[in-house]
PDB file of C-alpha atoms in Angstrom:
ATOM      1  CA  MET N   1      10.404  39.982   0.462  1.00 42.00           C
ATOM      2  CA  ALA N   2       8.141  37.164   1.641  1.00 45.00           C
ATOM      3  CA  THR N   3       9.236  34.181   3.937  1.00 46.00           C
ATOM      4  CA  VAL N   4       8.371  30.813   3.222  1.00 42.00           C
ATOM      5  CA  THR N   5       7.425  29.348   6.444  1.00 46.00           C
ATOM      6  CA  ASN N   6       5.505  25.687   5.126  1.00 47.00           C
ATOM      7  CA  ILE N   7       6.707  23.611   2.437  1.00 49.00           C
ATOM      8  CA  ASP N   8       4.695  20.250   2.277  1.00 52.00           C
ATOM      9  CA  GLY N   9       3.617  20.248   5.561  1.00 50.00           C
ATOM     10  CA  VAL N  10       7.240  20.801   7.253  1.00 52.00           C
ATOM     11  CA  ALA N  11       5.926  23.127   9.361  1.00 51.00           C
ATOM     12  CA  ASN N  12       3.003  21.483  10.663  1.00 55.00           C
ATOM     13  CA  ASN N  13       3.978  19.171  13.543  1.00 53.00           C
ATOM     14  CA  ASN N  14       0.748  17.455  12.813  1.00 63.00           C
ATOM     15  CA  SER N  15       1.371  16.530   9.235  1.00 70.00           C
ATOM     16  CA  LEU N  16       1.091  12.943   8.409  1.00 78.00           C
ATOM     17  CA  ARG N  17       2.235  13.605   4.445  1.00 85.00           C
ATOM     18  CA  ALA N  18      -0.607  11.151   3.266  1.00 90.00           C
ATOM     19  CA  ARG N  19      -1.337  11.157  -0.269  1.00 92.00           C
ATOM     20  CA  PHE N  20      -4.436   9.458  -2.019  1.00 94.00           C
ATOM     21  CA  VAL N  21      -5.493   8.253  -5.506  1.00 94.00           C
ATOM     22  CA  ARG N  22      -8.493   6.713  -6.476  1.00 95.00           C
ATOM     23  CA  PHE N  23      -8.573   3.947  -8.747  1.00 95.00           C
ATOM     24  CA  TYR N  24     -11.176   1.122  -9.986  1.00 94.00           C
ATOM     25  CA  ALA N  25     -11.068  -2.262  -8.720  1.00 95.00           C
ATOM     26  CA  ASP N  26     -10.790  -5.179 -10.522  1.00 92.00           C
ATOM     27  CA  GLU N  27     -12.043  -7.492  -7.281  1.00 94.00           C
ATOM     28  CA  ALA N  28     -13.444  -6.594  -3.934  1.00 97.00           C
ATOM     29  CA  ILE N  29     -11.153  -5.443  -1.420  1.00 97.00           C
ATOM     30  CA  GLU N  30     -11.174  -4.929   2.022  1.00 96.00           C
ATOM     31  CA  LYS N  31     -10.143  -1.985   4.153  1.00 97.00           C
ATOM     32  CA  GLY N  32      -6.640  -1.910   5.070  1.00 97.00           C
ATOM     33  CA  MET N  33      -5.433  -4.291   2.304  1.00 97.00           C
ATOM     34  CA  VAL N  34      -2.232  -3.574   0.250  1.00 96.00           C
ATOM     35  CA  VAL N  35      -3.262  -3.003  -3.702  1.00 96.00           C
ATOM     36  CA  ALA N  36      -1.583  -3.343  -6.559  1.00 94.00           C
ATOM     37  CA  LEU N  37      -1.982  -1.847 -10.100  1.00 92.00           C
ATOM     38  CA  SER N  38      -3.941  -4.762 -12.389  1.00 89.00           C
ATOM     39  CA  MET N  39      -1.890  -5.759 -15.036  1.00 83.00           C
ATOM     40  CA  ALA N  40      -4.367  -8.034 -17.184  1.00 77.00           C
ATOM     41  CA  ASP N  41      -3.793 -10.106 -20.224  1.00 71.00           C
ATOM     42  CA  THR N  42      -6.178  -7.957 -21.781  1.00 77.00           C
ATOM     43  CA  GLU N  43      -6.127  -3.890 -21.265  1.00 76.00           C
ATOM     44  CA  PRO N  44      -9.050  -2.948 -19.007  1.00 73.00           C
ATOM     45  CA  ASP N  45     -11.983  -0.353 -20.251  1.00 78.00           C
ATOM     46  CA  GLN N  46     -10.374   2.781 -18.454  1.00 78.00           C
ATOM     47  CA  GLY N  47      -6.438   1.793 -19.569  1.00 80.00           C
ATOM     48  CA  TYR N  48      -3.587   0.270 -17.493  1.00 79.00           C
ATOM     49  CA  GLY N  49      -2.586   1.813 -14.368  1.00 84.00           C
ATOM     50  CA  ASN N  50      -6.389   2.906 -13.606  1.00 90.00           C
ATOM     51  CA  HIS N  51      -7.283  -0.409 -11.802  1.00 91.00           C
ATOM     52  CA  ILE N  52      -5.994  -2.564  -8.756  1.00 94.00           C
ATOM     53  CA  LEU N  53      -6.198  -5.774  -7.511  1.00 93.00           C
ATOM     54  CA  MET N  54      -4.997  -7.102  -4.050  1.00 95.00           C
ATOM     55  CA  ALA N  55      -1.413  -7.645  -4.086  1.00 93.00           C
ATOM     56  CA  ASP N  56       0.031 -10.802  -3.242  1.00 88.00           C
ATOM     57  CA  THR N  57       3.181 -12.765  -4.419  1.00 84.00           C
ATOM     58  CA  ASP N  58       1.683 -15.590  -6.302  1.00 82.00           C
ATOM     59  CA  ASP N  59       1.135 -13.641  -9.262  1.00 80.00           C
ATOM     60  CA  ALA N  60       3.979 -11.400 -10.666  1.00 79.00           C
ATOM     61  CA  ARG N  61       1.172  -9.134 -12.566  1.00 79.00           C
ATOM     62  CA  ASN N  62       0.253  -7.849  -9.220  1.00 85.00           C
ATOM     63  CA  GLN N  63       3.154  -8.664  -6.359  1.00 86.00           C
ATOM     64  CA  HIS N  64       4.458  -4.971  -6.759  1.00 87.00           C
ATOM     65  CA  GLY N  65       2.224  -2.988  -3.560  1.00 92.00           C
ATOM     66  CA  ILE N  66       1.448   0.526  -4.408  1.00 95.00           C
ATOM     67  CA  GLY N  67      -0.858   1.482  -1.034  1.00 97.00           C
ATOM     68  CA  ILE N  68      -3.529   0.736   1.112  1.00 97.00           C
ATOM     69  CA  ALA N  69      -7.141   0.580   0.553  1.00 97.00           C
ATOM     70  CA  THR N  70      -8.832   3.438   2.811  1.00 96.00           C
ATOM     71  CA  ASP N  71     -12.247   1.939   2.785  1.00 96.00           C
ATOM     72  CA  ALA N  72     -13.863  -1.299   1.422  1.00 97.00           C
ATOM     73  CA  ILE N  73     -14.317  -1.164  -2.185  1.00 97.00           C
ATOM     74  CA  THR N  74     -16.668  -3.458  -4.270  1.00 97.00           C
ATOM     75  CA  SER N  75     -15.571  -5.316  -7.631  1.00 95.00           C
ATOM     76  CA  GLY N  76     -15.993  -2.330 -10.569  1.00 92.00           C
ATOM     77  CA  SER N  77     -16.208   0.628  -8.120  1.00 95.00           C
ATOM     78  CA  VAL N  78     -13.753   3.422  -7.613  1.00 95.00           C
ATOM     79  CA  GLY N  79     -12.197   3.503  -4.142  1.00 96.00           C
ATOM     80  CA  LYS N  80      -9.470   5.368  -2.595  1.00 96.00           C
ATOM     81  CA  VAL N  81      -5.912   4.140  -1.660  1.00 96.00           C
ATOM     82  CA  GLN N  82      -3.575   6.132   0.335  1.00 96.00           C
ATOM     83  CA  VAL N  83       0.211   5.613  -1.145  1.00 95.00           C
ATOM     84  CA  ALA N  84       2.053   7.496   1.015  1.00 94.00           C
ATOM     85  CA  GLY N  85       2.455   8.975   4.437  1.00 94.00           C
ATOM     86  CA  VAL N  86       1.156   7.272   7.708  1.00 95.00           C
ATOM     87  CA  CYS N  87      -1.675   4.961   7.467  1.00 96.00           C
ATOM     88  CA  THR N  88      -3.126   3.513  10.944  1.00 96.00           C
ATOM     89  CA  ILE N  89      -5.365   0.835   8.609  1.00 97.00           C
ATOM     90  CA  ALA N  90      -2.577  -1.748   7.092  1.00 96.00           C
ATOM     91  CA  GLN N  91      -3.120  -5.179   7.246  1.00 95.00           C
ATOM     92  CA  VAL N  92      -0.315  -7.298   8.188  1.00 94.00           C
ATOM     93  CA  THR N  93       0.636 -10.984   8.185  1.00 90.00           C
ATOM     94  CA  THR N  94       0.555 -13.164  11.382  1.00 87.00           C
ATOM     95  CA  ALA N  95       4.769 -13.600  10.902  1.00 86.00           C
ATOM     96  CA  LEU N  96       4.941 -10.048  12.138  1.00 89.00           C
ATOM     97  CA  SER N  97       5.433  -8.596  15.754  1.00 90.00           C
ATOM     98  CA  ASP N  98       6.314  -6.013  17.617  1.00 92.00           C
ATOM     99  CA  SER N  99      10.012  -6.585  17.320  1.00 92.00           C
ATOM    100  CA  ASP N 100       9.821  -6.067  13.465  1.00 93.00           C
ATOM    101  CA  GLU N 101       8.773  -2.454  13.928  1.00 94.00           C
ATOM    102  CA  GLY N 102      10.917   0.032  11.785  1.00 94.00           C
ATOM    103  CA  LYS N 103      11.487  -2.480   8.995  1.00 94.00           C
ATOM    104  CA  MET N 104      10.400  -2.625   5.783  1.00 93.00           C
ATOM    105  CA  LEU N 105       7.439  -4.346   4.587  1.00 94.00           C
ATOM    106  CA  ALA N 106       6.056  -5.503   1.217  1.00 91.00           C
ATOM    107  CA  ALA N 107       3.314  -7.619  -0.452  1.00 90.00           C
ATOM    108  CA  SER N 108       3.203 -11.190   1.008  1.00 88.00           C
ATOM    109  CA  ALA N 109       1.682 -14.386  -0.104  1.00 86.00           C
ATOM    110  CA  THR N 110      -1.576 -13.896   1.671  1.00 90.00           C
ATOM    111  CA  GLU N 111      -3.903 -11.706  -0.711  1.00 92.00           C
ATOM    112  CA  GLY N 112      -3.973  -7.817   0.774  1.00 93.00           C
ATOM    113  CA  GLU N 113      -1.397  -8.240   3.778  1.00 94.00           C
ATOM    114  CA  LEU N 114       2.284  -7.028   4.253  1.00 93.00           C
ATOM    115  CA  ALA N 115       5.272  -9.041   5.362  1.00 91.00           C
ATOM    116  CA  LEU N 116       8.723  -8.183   5.773  1.00 89.00           C
ATOM    117  CA  THR N 117      11.214  -7.903   3.085  1.00 82.00           C
ATOM    118  CA  ASP N 118      14.927  -8.008   2.439  1.00 61.00           C
ATOM    119  CA  GLU N 119      16.756  -8.055  -0.070  1.00 49.00           C
ATOM    120  CA  ASN N 120      15.240 -11.303  -0.939  1.00 48.00           C
ATOM    121  CA  GLY N 121      11.757  -9.958  -1.194  1.00 49.00           C
ATOM    122  CA  ALA N 122       8.784 -11.177   0.818  1.00 47.00           C
ATOM    123  CA  ASP N 123       8.376 -14.884   1.446  1.00 49.00           C
ATOM    124  CA  GLY N 124      11.809 -15.470  -0.047  1.00 50.00           C
ATOM    125  CA  SER N 125       9.892 -14.667  -3.719  1.00 53.00           C
ATOM    126  CA  GLY N 126      12.823 -12.268  -5.123  1.00 60.00           C
ATOM    127  CA  PHE N 127      12.722  -8.592  -4.787  1.00 69.00           C
ATOM    128  CA  LEU N 128       9.867  -6.877  -4.299  1.00 77.00           C
ATOM    129  CA  THR N 129       9.954  -3.034  -4.227  1.00 83.00           C
ATOM    130  CA  PRO N 130       9.142  -1.942  -0.268  1.00 91.00           C
ATOM    131  CA  VAL N 131       5.501  -0.341   0.297  1.00 94.00           C
ATOM    132  CA  ALA N 132       6.005   0.961   3.859  1.00 96.00           C
ATOM    133  CA  ILE N 133       7.653   0.689   7.234  1.00 96.00           C
ATOM    134  CA  LEU N 134       6.315  -0.736  10.349  1.00 96.00           C
ATOM    135  CA  ILE N 135       5.243   1.942  12.655  1.00 96.00           C
ATOM    136  CA  GLU N 136       3.366   0.037  14.954  1.00 95.00           C
ATOM    137  CA  TYR N 137       2.473  -3.593  15.354  1.00 95.00           C
ATOM    138  CA  GLY N 138      -1.392  -4.189  15.626  1.00 93.00           C
ATOM    139  CA  THR N 139      -3.274  -7.376  14.935  1.00 89.00           C
ATOM    140  CA  ALA N 140      -2.228  -9.936  12.093  1.00 85.00           C
ATOM    141  CA  ALA N 141      -4.868  -9.867   9.881  1.00 86.00           C
ATOM    142  CA  THR N 142      -7.283  -6.546  10.948  1.00 92.00           C
ATOM    143  CA  ALA N 143      -6.893  -3.375   9.810  1.00 93.00           C
ATOM    144  CA  ASP N 144      -5.028  -1.409  12.606  1.00 94.00           C
ATOM    145  CA  SER N 145      -1.293  -1.606  11.808  1.00 96.00           C
ATOM    146  CA  THR N 146       0.598   1.441  11.549  1.00 96.00           C
ATOM    147  CA  VAL N 147       2.970   1.984   8.897  1.00 97.00           C
ATOM    148  CA  TYR N 148       4.957   4.441   6.450  1.00 96.00           C
ATOM    149  CA  LEU N 149       3.710   4.442   2.900  1.00 96.00           C
ATOM    150  CA  LEU N 150       6.756   5.197   1.075  1.00 95.00           C
ATOM    151  CA  ASN N 151       4.821   5.827  -2.776  1.00 92.00           C
ATOM    152  CA  PRO N 152       6.786   3.336  -4.624  1.00 89.00           C
ATOM    153  CA  LEU N 153       5.257   4.770  -8.038  1.00 89.00           C
ATOM    154  CA  ASN N 154       5.827   8.239  -6.783  1.00 90.00           C
ATOM    155  CA  LEU N 155       2.079   8.592  -7.769  1.00 87.00           C
TER     156      LEU N 155
END
């Protein structure tokens, strides 16, 4: 009888548990920005659940982040989004610092940037689904912070 030695990277010390999904971009998106599914009033050509926008708390239809864009994506193009695992290219708000490492992050009022969340949500806007945990703070508004993405939609 065979012995299972590796399930989902558990036996691999270098496993980052990264998972990626491809989407159509409804707007230009920069590398490292947190994105949300686009829930436009009119259903997109490729259907709901296949389009993304930069996540932000100013619009209820795109305030729940799902992952981080791995590269710049032009509007109308297909791009790759990391939805789970260790991500080293996340953009965070200027309100974060090294002392916030280990805390939960969600979309912020600044398009595409992650901010702290709590029981009241990021920026006090009401409950927002946490997208990530801050591992290593980099530089605000730059794609260099390390986070662990939680895959909130189980994509």
